[in-house]
Tab-separated table of C-alpha atoms and ligand atoms in Angstrom:
chain	number	residue	atom	x	y	z
A	12	UNK	CA	78.017	-83.590	229.155
A	13	UNK	CA	81.352	-85.087	230.015
A	14	UNK	CA	82.401	-85.221	233.641
A	15	UNK	CA	80.026	-85.731	236.539
A	16	UNK	CA	79.501	-82.524	238.420
A	17	UNK	CA	81.664	-82.237	241.501
A	18	UNK	CA	80.233	-81.062	244.776
A	19	UNK	CA	81.220	-79.610	248.114
A	20	UNK	CA	80.643	-81.367	251.411
A	21	UNK	CA	78.225	-79.502	253.642
A	22	UNK	CA	80.888	-77.844	255.756
A	23	UNK	CA	83.046	-77.429	252.669
A	24	UNK	CA	80.376	-75.314	251.017
A	25	UNK	CA	79.981	-72.988	253.983
A	26	UNK	CA	83.735	-72.552	254.354
A	27	UNK	CA	84.339	-72.024	250.638
A	28	UNK	CA	81.487	-69.514	250.360
A	29	UNK	CA	82.595	-67.705	253.501
A	30	UNK	CA	86.102	-67.735	252.034
A	31	UNK	CA	84.778	-66.072	248.906
A	32	UNK	CA	82.978	-63.434	250.934
A	33	UNK	CA	85.814	-62.762	253.356
A	34	UNK	CA	88.513	-60.950	251.458
A	35	UNK	CA	90.191	-57.621	250.863
A	36	UNK	CA	86.715	-56.133	251.096
A	37	UNK	CA	86.586	-57.041	254.785
A	38	UNK	CA	90.123	-56.403	255.893
A	39	UNK	CA	91.212	-53.567	253.628
A	40	UNK	CA	88.099	-51.764	252.395
A	41	UNK	CA	85.617	-52.034	255.253
A	42	UNK	CA	87.895	-50.496	257.911
A	43	UNK	CA	88.932	-47.559	255.779
A	44	UNK	CA	85.496	-46.628	254.516
A	45	UNK	CA	84.197	-47.003	258.062
A	46	UNK	CA	86.942	-44.599	259.118
A	47	UNK	CA	86.057	-42.221	256.310
A	48	UNK	CA	82.389	-42.325	257.327
A	49	UNK	CA	82.981	-41.683	261.037
A	50	UNK	CA	82.344	-45.179	262.363
A	51	UNK	CA	79.276	-45.908	264.520
A	52	UNK	CA	76.268	-45.136	262.374
A	53	UNK	CA	77.935	-46.384	259.228
A	54	UNK	CA	78.495	-49.744	260.914
A	55	UNK	CA	74.851	-49.838	261.952
A	56	UNK	CA	73.612	-49.077	258.440
A	57	UNK	CA	76.006	-51.684	257.098
A	58	UNK	CA	74.534	-54.296	259.448
A	59	UNK	CA	71.029	-53.344	258.344
A	60	UNK	CA	72.075	-53.647	254.697
A	61	UNK	CA	73.481	-57.124	255.303
A	62	UNK	CA	70.225	-58.269	256.904
A	63	UNK	CA	67.703	-56.574	254.612
A	64	UNK	CA	69.525	-56.800	251.285
A	65	UNK	CA	72.601	-59.012	251.509
A	66	UNK	CA	71.035	-62.064	253.124
A	67	UNK	CA	67.976	-62.263	250.823
A	68	UNK	CA	70.106	-61.890	247.682
A	69	UNK	CA	72.590	-64.440	249.033
A	70	UNK	CA	69.741	-66.939	249.464
A	71	UNK	CA	68.476	-66.135	245.970
A	72	UNK	CA	71.872	-66.737	244.373
A	73	UNK	CA	72.501	-70.029	246.166
A	74	UNK	CA	68.981	-71.146	245.291
A	75	UNK	CA	69.421	-70.411	241.584
A	76	UNK	CA	72.678	-72.346	241.519
A	77	UNK	CA	71.469	-75.350	243.460
A	78	UNK	CA	68.183	-75.647	241.596
A	79	UNK	CA	69.965	-75.977	238.279
A	80	UNK	CA	73.379	-77.385	239.293
A	81	UNK	CA	74.747	-74.978	236.731
A	82	UNK	CA	76.895	-71.882	236.611
A	83	UNK	CA	75.191	-68.509	235.984
A	84	UNK	CA	74.701	-68.434	232.194
A	85	UNK	CA	73.335	-71.967	231.948
A	86	UNK	CA	71.387	-71.540	235.178
A	87	UNK	CA	69.524	-68.502	233.853
A	88	UNK	CA	68.906	-70.207	230.526
A	89	UNK	CA	67.329	-73.160	232.292
A	90	UNK	CA	65.217	-71.244	234.807
A	91	UNK	CA	64.083	-68.583	232.345
A	92	UNK	CA	62.415	-71.114	230.095
A	93	UNK	CA	58.769	-70.090	229.860
A	94	UNK	CA	59.407	-66.932	231.857
A	95	UNK	CA	58.896	-63.437	230.441
A	96	UNK	CA	62.098	-62.307	228.794
A	97	UNK	CA	63.137	-65.899	228.161
A	98	UNK	CA	66.681	-66.336	226.932
A	99	UNK	CA	67.394	-62.647	227.493
A	100	UNK	CA	67.961	-63.490	231.163
A	101	UNK	CA	71.154	-65.265	230.165
A	102	UNK	CA	72.565	-61.749	229.765
A	103	UNK	CA	72.671	-61.519	233.560
A	104	UNK	CA	74.861	-64.613	233.574
A	105	UNK	CA	77.138	-63.210	230.881
A	106	UNK	CA	77.396	-59.968	232.809
A	107	UNK	CA	78.513	-61.980	235.833
A	108	UNK	CA	81.193	-63.794	233.863
A	109	UNK	CA	82.492	-60.486	232.507
A	110	UNK	CA	82.407	-58.968	235.992
A	111	UNK	CA	84.409	-61.836	237.467
A	112	UNK	CA	87.027	-61.347	234.793
A	113	UNK	CA	87.237	-57.596	235.429
A	114	UNK	CA	87.339	-57.781	239.238
A	115	UNK	CA	89.888	-60.589	239.304
A	116	UNK	CA	92.300	-58.710	237.054
A	117	UNK	CA	92.824	-55.819	239.469
A	118	UNK	CA	91.933	-57.601	242.702
A	119	UNK	CA	94.888	-59.895	242.209
A	120	UNK	CA	97.183	-56.876	241.867
A	121	UNK	CA	96.212	-55.759	245.377
A	122	UNK	CA	96.414	-59.347	246.567
A	123	UNK	CA	99.986	-59.327	245.260
A	124	UNK	CA	100.780	-56.339	247.484
A	125	UNK	CA	99.829	-58.345	250.563
A	126	UNK	CA	102.305	-61.075	249.597
A	127	UNK	CA	104.995	-58.459	248.992
A	128	UNK	CA	104.368	-56.852	252.380
A	129	UNK	CA	104.372	-60.243	254.041
A	130	UNK	CA	107.887	-60.707	252.641
A	131	UNK	CA	108.910	-57.190	253.603
A	132	UNK	CA	107.724	-57.711	257.169
A	133	UNK	CA	109.735	-60.871	257.498
A	134	UNK	CA	112.828	-58.956	256.427
A	135	UNK	CA	111.971	-56.065	258.771
A	136	UNK	CA	111.379	-58.460	261.637
A	137	UNK	CA	114.850	-59.928	261.216
A	138	UNK	CA	116.787	-56.798	260.303
A	139	UNK	CA	114.949	-54.478	262.625
A	140	UNK	CA	112.124	-52.066	261.911
A	141	UNK	CA	114.117	-48.868	262.433
A	142	UNK	CA	112.711	-45.353	262.833
A	143	UNK	CA	114.137	-44.568	259.389
A	144	UNK	CA	112.074	-47.364	257.858
A	145	UNK	CA	109.008	-46.174	259.759
A	146	UNK	CA	109.447	-42.628	258.538
A	147	UNK	CA	109.640	-43.584	254.879
A	148	UNK	CA	106.769	-46.072	254.633
A	149	UNK	CA	104.752	-43.793	252.374
A	150	UNK	CA	107.642	-43.248	249.994
A	151	UNK	CA	108.454	-46.932	249.940
A	152	UNK	CA	104.904	-47.786	249.028
A	153	UNK	CA	104.885	-45.153	246.303
A	154	UNK	CA	108.105	-46.516	244.866
A	155	UNK	CA	106.690	-50.037	244.983
A	156	UNK	CA	103.567	-48.958	243.074
A	157	UNK	CA	105.703	-47.344	240.412
A	158	UNK	CA	107.910	-50.404	239.982
A	159	UNK	CA	106.381	-52.201	237.011
A	160	UNK	CA	108.451	-55.346	237.353
A	161	UNK	CA	107.480	-55.861	240.989
A	162	UNK	CA	103.823	-55.063	240.307
A	163	UNK	CA	103.599	-57.551	237.468
A	164	UNK	CA	105.579	-60.236	239.295
A	165	UNK	CA	103.426	-60.263	242.417
A	166	UNK	CA	100.201	-60.027	240.445
A	167	UNK	CA	101.288	-62.919	238.226
A	168	UNK	CA	102.398	-64.917	241.266
A	169	UNK	CA	98.981	-64.493	242.862
A	170	UNK	CA	97.199	-65.440	239.658
A	171	UNK	CA	99.371	-68.554	239.443
A	172	UNK	CA	98.399	-69.543	242.987
A	173	UNK	CA	94.738	-69.003	242.171
A	174	UNK	CA	94.969	-71.012	238.960
A	175	UNK	CA	96.731	-73.857	240.758
A	176	UNK	CA	93.818	-74.203	243.163
A	177	UNK	CA	91.177	-73.999	240.428
A	178	UNK	CA	93.047	-76.577	238.354
A	179	UNK	CA	92.645	-79.093	241.159
A	180	UNK	CA	88.898	-78.774	240.955
A	181	UNK	CA	86.001	-78.115	243.277
A	182	UNK	CA	86.477	-80.611	246.067
A	183	UNK	CA	90.184	-81.377	245.659
A	184	UNK	CA	91.115	-77.747	245.053
A	185	UNK	CA	88.688	-75.142	246.341
A	186	UNK	CA	87.295	-77.115	249.272
A	187	UNK	CA	90.589	-78.606	250.389
A	188	UNK	CA	92.476	-75.313	250.280
A	189	UNK	CA	89.803	-73.111	251.851
A	190	UNK	CA	89.348	-75.655	254.638
A	191	UNK	CA	92.966	-75.087	255.640
A	192	UNK	CA	93.245	-71.341	254.998
A	193	UNK	CA	90.033	-70.152	256.633
A	194	UNK	CA	90.605	-71.662	260.087
A	195	UNK	CA	94.185	-70.350	260.060
A	196	UNK	CA	92.899	-66.911	259.099
A	197	UNK	CA	90.364	-67.028	261.898
A	198	UNK	CA	92.900	-68.052	264.542
A	199	UNK	CA	95.355	-65.361	263.410
A	200	UNK	CA	92.664	-62.718	263.531
A	201	UNK	CA	91.522	-63.770	267.003
A	202	UNK	CA	95.144	-63.602	268.183
A	203	UNK	CA	95.516	-60.132	266.677
A	204	UNK	CA	92.272	-59.021	268.325
A	205	UNK	CA	93.554	-60.197	271.692
A	206	UNK	CA	96.844	-58.392	271.122
A	207	UNK	CA	95.048	-55.205	270.152
A	208	UNK	CA	92.784	-55.465	273.192
A	209	UNK	CA	95.914	-54.790	275.241
A	210	UNK	CA	96.788	-51.675	273.282
A	211	UNK	CA	95.866	-48.234	274.641
A	212	UNK	CA	93.602	-47.467	271.674
A	213	UNK	CA	91.251	-50.404	272.176
A	214	UNK	CA	88.617	-48.522	274.186
A	215	UNK	CA	88.438	-45.717	271.676
A	216	UNK	CA	88.226	-48.247	268.848
A	217	UNK	CA	85.208	-49.890	270.457
A	218	UNK	CA	83.401	-46.622	270.978
A	219	UNK	CA	84.294	-45.451	267.456
A	220	UNK	CA	82.764	-48.592	265.982
A	221	UNK	CA	79.702	-48.883	268.154
A	222	UNK	CA	78.444	-45.461	269.166
A	223	UNK	CA	76.209	-43.667	266.733
A	224	UNK	CA	77.381	-40.629	264.846
A	225	UNK	CA	76.077	-38.630	261.937
A	226	UNK	CA	75.854	-40.205	258.499
A	227	UNK	CA	75.427	-38.773	255.038
A	228	UNK	CA	73.166	-40.023	252.251
A	229	UNK	CA	76.223	-41.110	250.316
A	230	UNK	CA	77.401	-42.979	253.368
A	231	UNK	CA	74.199	-45.018	253.321
A	232	UNK	CA	74.618	-45.922	249.661
A	233	UNK	CA	78.248	-46.761	250.258
A	234	UNK	CA	77.234	-49.135	253.054
A	235	UNK	CA	74.795	-50.932	250.744
A	236	UNK	CA	77.386	-51.214	247.989
A	237	UNK	CA	79.974	-52.469	250.445
A	238	UNK	CA	77.574	-55.147	251.737
A	239	UNK	CA	77.207	-56.381	248.169
A	240	UNK	CA	80.896	-56.468	247.429
A	241	UNK	CA	81.823	-57.966	250.765
A	242	UNK	CA	79.278	-60.778	250.483
A	243	UNK	CA	80.411	-61.575	246.912
A	244	UNK	CA	76.964	-60.806	245.516
A	245	UNK	CA	75.831	-59.466	242.174
A	246	UNK	CA	77.867	-61.522	239.728
A	247	UNK	CA	76.811	-65.072	240.360
A	248	UNK	CA	79.702	-66.214	242.548
A	249	UNK	CA	77.168	-67.663	244.983
A	250	UNK	CA	75.176	-69.120	242.080
A	251	UNK	CA	78.305	-70.958	241.020
A	252	UNK	CA	79.185	-72.195	244.503
A	253	UNK	CA	75.524	-72.991	245.150
A	254	UNK	CA	75.540	-75.215	242.075
A	255	UNK	CA	77.997	-77.495	243.874
A	256	UNK	CA	75.731	-78.152	246.882
A	257	UNK	CA	73.095	-80.763	247.506
A	258	UNK	CA	69.463	-80.577	248.534
A	259	UNK	CA	70.285	-82.094	251.898
A	260	UNK	CA	71.446	-78.782	253.265
A	261	UNK	CA	69.461	-75.723	254.221
A	262	UNK	CA	70.052	-72.666	252.064
A	263	UNK	CA	68.562	-70.456	254.755
A	264	UNK	CA	70.917	-71.642	257.451
A	265	UNK	CA	73.969	-71.646	255.188
A	266	UNK	CA	73.319	-68.133	253.874
A	267	UNK	CA	72.839	-66.864	257.404
A	268	UNK	CA	76.067	-68.496	258.502
A	269	UNK	CA	78.034	-66.974	255.607
A	270	UNK	CA	76.623	-63.496	256.293
A	271	UNK	CA	77.421	-63.746	260.003
A	272	UNK	CA	80.980	-64.960	259.418
A	273	UNK	CA	81.655	-62.270	256.831
A	274	UNK	CA	80.360	-59.531	259.110
A	275	UNK	CA	82.159	-60.764	262.208
A	276	UNK	CA	85.471	-60.876	260.343
A	277	UNK	CA	84.982	-57.349	258.983
A	278	UNK	CA	84.281	-56.075	262.498
A	279	UNK	CA	87.248	-57.916	263.980
A	280	UNK	CA	89.569	-56.558	261.305
A	281	UNK	CA	88.282	-53.043	261.987
A	282	UNK	CA	88.788	-53.478	265.690
A	283	UNK	CA	92.414	-54.419	265.114
A	284	UNK	CA	93.014	-51.540	262.716
A	285	UNK	CA	91.372	-48.905	264.892
A	286	UNK	CA	93.017	-50.134	268.073
A	287	UNK	CA	96.440	-49.611	266.582
A	288	UNK	CA	95.453	-46.323	264.966
A	289	UNK	CA	93.930	-44.919	268.139
A	290	UNK	CA	96.947	-45.970	270.156
A	291	UNK	CA	98.600	-42.892	268.720
A	292	UNK	CA	97.806	-39.669	270.583
A	293	UNK	CA	95.061	-37.679	268.877
A	294	UNK	CA	97.201	-34.622	268.216
A	295	UNK	CA	99.813	-36.626	266.388
A	296	UNK	CA	97.167	-38.592	264.531
A	297	UNK	CA	95.599	-35.611	262.811
A	298	UNK	CA	98.678	-34.895	260.737
A	299	UNK	CA	99.620	-38.469	259.994
A	300	UNK	CA	96.450	-40.051	258.743
A	301	UNK	CA	94.235	-39.718	255.872
A	302	UNK	CA	91.526	-42.324	255.673
A	303	UNK	CA	92.862	-43.534	252.399
A	304	UNK	CA	92.941	-46.822	250.642
A	305	UNK	CA	96.679	-47.114	251.196
A	306	UNK	CA	96.467	-47.039	254.988
A	307	UNK	CA	97.068	-50.793	255.095
A	308	UNK	CA	100.523	-50.406	253.597
A	309	UNK	CA	101.655	-46.918	254.524
A	310	UNK	CA	100.600	-46.654	258.154
A	311	UNK	CA	99.769	-50.047	259.518
A	312	UNK	CA	103.266	-51.600	259.478
A	313	UNK	CA	104.542	-48.888	261.782
A	314	UNK	CA	101.666	-49.370	264.176
A	315	UNK	CA	101.944	-53.137	264.168
A	316	UNK	CA	105.634	-52.938	264.993
A	317	UNK	CA	104.744	-50.709	267.935
A	318	UNK	CA	102.677	-53.451	269.511
A	319	UNK	CA	104.395	-55.726	272.006
A	320	UNK	CA	105.522	-58.694	269.907
A	321	UNK	CA	105.185	-56.607	266.764
A	322	UNK	CA	107.906	-58.518	264.943
A	323	UNK	CA	105.617	-61.511	265.079
A	324	UNK	CA	102.243	-59.797	264.524
A	325	UNK	CA	103.278	-57.837	261.477
A	326	UNK	CA	104.147	-60.654	259.072
A	327	UNK	CA	101.255	-62.638	260.514
A	328	UNK	CA	98.854	-59.857	259.657
A	329	UNK	CA	99.870	-59.691	256.014
A	330	UNK	CA	99.817	-63.456	255.719
A	331	UNK	CA	96.257	-63.381	257.000
A	332	UNK	CA	95.238	-60.774	254.448
A	333	UNK	CA	96.870	-62.800	251.669
A	334	UNK	CA	94.919	-65.896	252.738
A	335	UNK	CA	91.682	-63.923	252.763
A	336	UNK	CA	92.440	-62.598	249.301
A	337	UNK	CA	93.278	-66.033	247.899
A	338	UNK	CA	90.008	-67.631	248.969
A	339	UNK	CA	88.269	-64.733	247.185
A	340	UNK	CA	90.280	-64.805	243.964
A	341	UNK	CA	89.544	-68.519	243.814
A	342	UNK	CA	85.815	-67.804	243.698
A	343	UNK	CA	86.208	-65.074	241.094
A	344	UNK	CA	88.169	-67.347	238.786
A	345	UNK	CA	85.816	-70.273	239.338
A	346	UNK	CA	82.835	-68.253	238.092
A	347	UNK	CA	84.529	-67.556	234.772
A	348	UNK	CA	86.097	-71.005	234.428
A	349	UNK	CA	82.828	-72.788	235.196
A	350	UNK	CA	81.158	-70.887	232.354
A	351	UNK	CA	83.621	-72.353	229.867
A	352	UNK	CA	83.233	-75.808	231.396
A	353	UNK	CA	79.425	-75.854	231.703
A	354	UNK	CA	78.401	-73.836	228.703
A	355	UNK	CA	81.098	-74.524	226.171
A	356	UNK	CA	82.076	-77.995	227.319
A	357	UNK	CA	85.766	-77.251	227.827
A	358	UNK	CA	87.950	-79.325	230.104
A	359	UNK	CA	88.884	-77.732	233.427
A	360	UNK	CA	92.561	-77.724	232.496
A	361	UNK	CA	92.034	-75.805	229.295
A	362	UNK	CA	89.458	-73.417	230.782
A	363	UNK	CA	91.701	-72.586	233.733
A	364	UNK	CA	94.777	-71.969	231.621
A	365	UNK	CA	93.026	-69.831	229.022
A	366	UNK	CA	90.920	-67.784	231.433
A	367	UNK	CA	93.750	-67.471	233.953
A	368	UNK	CA	96.269	-66.273	231.393
A	369	UNK	CA	93.901	-63.798	229.752
A	370	UNK	CA	92.992	-62.383	233.171
A	371	UNK	CA	96.651	-62.141	234.119
A	372	UNK	CA	97.139	-60.230	230.882
A	373	UNK	CA	94.434	-57.675	231.644
A	374	UNK	CA	95.819	-57.396	235.171
A	375	UNK	CA	99.215	-56.450	233.758
A	376	UNK	CA	97.664	-53.253	232.412
A	377	UNK	CA	96.174	-52.562	235.834
A	378	UNK	CA	99.504	-53.330	237.501
A	379	UNK	CA	101.327	-50.854	235.280
A	380	UNK	CA	98.745	-48.131	235.773
A	381	UNK	CA	99.880	-47.189	239.284
A	382	UNK	CA	102.770	-45.082	238.160
A	383	UNK	CA	104.951	-47.449	236.143
A	384	UNK	CA	103.474	-46.468	232.787
A	385	UNK	CA	102.444	-42.909	232.109
A	386	UNK	CA	99.762	-43.569	229.496
A	387	UNK	CA	98.080	-46.365	231.487
A	388	UNK	CA	98.270	-44.329	234.693
A	389	UNK	CA	96.480	-41.313	233.286
A	390	UNK	CA	93.965	-43.174	231.131
A	391	UNK	CA	90.595	-41.979	232.406
A	392	UNK	CA	87.634	-43.154	230.356
A	393	UNK	CA	85.247	-42.404	233.216
A	394	UNK	CA	86.286	-38.807	233.563
A	395	UNK	CA	86.982	-37.428	236.983
A	396	UNK	CA	86.666	-40.822	238.691
A	397	UNK	CA	89.705	-42.876	239.504
A	398	UNK	CA	92.176	-42.448	236.725
A	399	UNK	CA	94.289	-45.240	235.351
A	400	UNK	CA	93.371	-48.720	234.205
A	401	UNK	CA	93.319	-49.944	237.800
A	402	UNK	CA	91.009	-47.213	239.058
A	403	UNK	CA	88.769	-47.463	236.007
A	404	UNK	CA	88.267	-51.205	236.303
A	405	UNK	CA	87.444	-50.828	239.979
A	406	UNK	CA	85.056	-47.983	239.209
A	407	UNK	CA	83.362	-49.999	236.482
A	408	UNK	CA	82.935	-53.129	238.600
A	409	UNK	CA	81.814	-51.624	241.904
A	410	UNK	CA	79.586	-48.893	240.522
A	411	UNK	CA	78.079	-50.477	237.449
A	412	UNK	CA	78.625	-54.187	236.940
A	413	UNK	CA	77.873	-55.465	240.447
A	414	UNK	CA	74.840	-53.234	241.171
A	415	UNK	CA	73.289	-53.916	237.766
A	416	UNK	CA	73.888	-57.652	238.150
A	417	UNK	CA	72.482	-57.643	241.684
A	418	UNK	CA	69.453	-55.633	240.573
A	419	UNK	CA	68.475	-58.201	237.969
A	420	UNK	CA	69.223	-61.196	240.150
A	421	UNK	CA	66.878	-59.738	242.799
A	422	UNK	CA	64.181	-59.007	240.212
A	423	UNK	CA	64.476	-62.469	238.728
A	424	UNK	CA	64.211	-64.300	242.028
A	425	UNK	CA	61.574	-61.923	243.380
A	426	UNK	CA	59.191	-61.587	240.444
A	427	UNK	CA	59.971	-64.223	237.827
A	428	UNK	CA	60.767	-67.447	239.646
A	429	UNK	CA	57.666	-69.289	240.783
A	430	UNK	CA	56.702	-69.660	244.404
A	431	UNK	CA	56.761	-73.421	243.883
A	432	UNK	CA	60.437	-73.482	242.928
A	433	UNK	CA	61.714	-70.904	245.395
A	434	UNK	CA	59.760	-72.283	248.334
A	435	UNK	CA	60.827	-75.798	247.511
A	436	UNK	CA	64.509	-74.849	247.472
A	437	UNK	CA	64.329	-72.751	250.621
A	438	UNK	CA	62.512	-75.485	252.515
A	439	UNK	CA	64.660	-78.398	251.356
A	440	UNK	CA	66.743	-79.682	254.234
A	441	UNK	CA	65.156	-77.143	256.553
A	442	UNK	CA	61.368	-77.510	256.896
A	443	UNK	CA	58.609	-74.889	256.543
A	444	UNK	CA	59.802	-71.335	255.879
A	445	UNK	CA	57.537	-69.071	257.881
A	446	UNK	CA	59.266	-65.895	256.741
A	447	UNK	CA	58.955	-66.834	253.056
A	448	UNK	CA	56.930	-63.759	252.118
A	449	UNK	CA	59.314	-61.483	253.926
A	450	UNK	CA	62.143	-62.922	251.848
A	451	UNK	CA	60.115	-62.630	248.665
A	452	UNK	CA	59.141	-59.009	249.240
A	453	UNK	CA	62.643	-58.087	250.257
A	454	UNK	CA	63.708	-59.220	246.782
A	455	UNK	CA	60.712	-57.679	245.057
A	456	UNK	CA	60.821	-54.245	246.625
A	457	UNK	CA	63.561	-53.542	249.154
A	458	UNK	CA	66.497	-54.789	247.074
A	459	UNK	CA	65.511	-53.249	243.733
A	460	UNK	CA	64.832	-49.882	245.381
A	461	UNK	CA	68.064	-49.853	247.373
A	462	UNK	CA	70.179	-51.037	244.443
A	463	UNK	CA	68.278	-48.849	241.986
A	464	UNK	CA	69.065	-45.894	244.210
A	465	UNK	CA	72.782	-46.710	243.979
A	466	UNK	CA	72.598	-46.953	240.199
A	467	UNK	CA	70.688	-43.680	240.082
A	468	UNK	CA	73.357	-41.943	242.180
A	469	UNK	CA	76.081	-43.371	239.947
A	470	UNK	CA	74.301	-42.059	236.856
A	471	UNK	CA	74.335	-38.667	238.506
A	472	UNK	CA	78.084	-38.878	238.808
A	473	UNK	CA	78.743	-40.415	242.224
A	474	UNK	CA	81.373	-43.075	242.728
A	475	UNK	CA	81.426	-45.607	245.533
A	476	UNK	CA	84.792	-47.233	245.159
B	9	LIG	N1	83.849	-60.604	248.667
B	9	LIG	C1	85.251	-60.483	248.398
B	9	LIG	C2	85.850	-59.467	249.330
B	9	LIG	O1	85.208	-59.012	250.225
B	9	LIG	C3	85.547	-60.169	246.963
B	9	LIG	C4	84.824	-61.038	246.010
B	9	LIG	C5	85.059	-62.327	245.744
B	9	LIG	C6	83.704	-60.684	245.257
B	9	LIG	N2	84.134	-62.810	244.861
B	9	LIG	C7	83.298	-61.830	244.544
B	9	LIG	C8	82.998	-59.509	245.138
B	9	LIG	C9	82.185	-61.768	243.736
B	9	LIG	C10	81.901	-59.464	244.300
B	9	LIG	C11	81.465	-60.593	243.617
B	9	LIG	O2	86.980	-59.111	249.186
């Protein structure tokens, strides 16, 4: 093999992995599905899912990567030697590579929106956010979605940013960039939380998030699926990042840290969103809101500009979301690129350019499927579920690819890897692992049942995206 494998510093690994986890899933998706599921109990179930399912799988992924110092396909090939199923396990790695490619192609379209709205907010802040602007936010967003040139431009711009970081490599690119972006994101979010604490809706936001309500069976499954997506699990992103760490650090502590950071950021983002939403009188609210995926762009600007200092908060908010998205797209691209580097022996430059451009190409179809192109917009291979290339890719990834990948990763680490290997990895840099059997049985039983239940519901026609 050609180049020596790069690696993260200890802190660099935690920040990069947290950067992967913290993304649109935390700031865009978590708040609106929490809203759709009535808050309180959904949050509680989500927390339980992070502890019982997310954390064990996170440890398993990092362990697989660090043990082999390889990206998913090669890692499975190495660890599956002499294990039942043998080389077949590499399929889980291939599935992960394909999943990364699929998610990145549409994720970067949404990431592009955040850059566009950052720019729009700057203009609004200077020219004035007039009542006329506020009244037409929905129409403006609709027009933006239907504008093919804008959609493609911002998607391509975001892909270019992502590729630039990946080109610079693991420590000079990913680590260096996430180490700047993540602290900035955190400070911005804390500032926004403080600002929202002064808004009239803050109290209601707190009680909405933290008092128990009723929850449906689908809500429970949605919480589990969201935990997976939010923690970047199920496609080997953490295997890939884990392959760049050393045995000096504790996988248990790092995984815990990443889970805590991811969850805290999701809760903070929700607090900000709900504070501004609940600042509007309830009567007025009923007509204005639907808990939809577009809330971030159709409703939030108006609310942010209502805050004292709104001209400052609004662009800041979208900048923050763009940063969160970038540290996630980086991880998605790295999974695919590292496959070509590790398994096929390509140079990073070539792998990044080829993979990046092909992904940008697929994303163009997604970008045009939001109204710009009739055929792409109504294409619905999965029937009643989200129509359009964009909706279909999202449906495919969140309902099939990630759960199936996560299911097999859990099975592999729970039943097929030896106790000697897993214990050794989990104790390296940390000392005796008293809860080892709890971890092992979580992977053997709890995770497969919970994830299997999701897959079962999806087979029956449910959709969780
Ligand atoms: N976790 C990110 C988010 O919350 C998205 C993401 C990045 C992801 N890498 C991933 C999701 C790998 C699943 C698998 O937005």
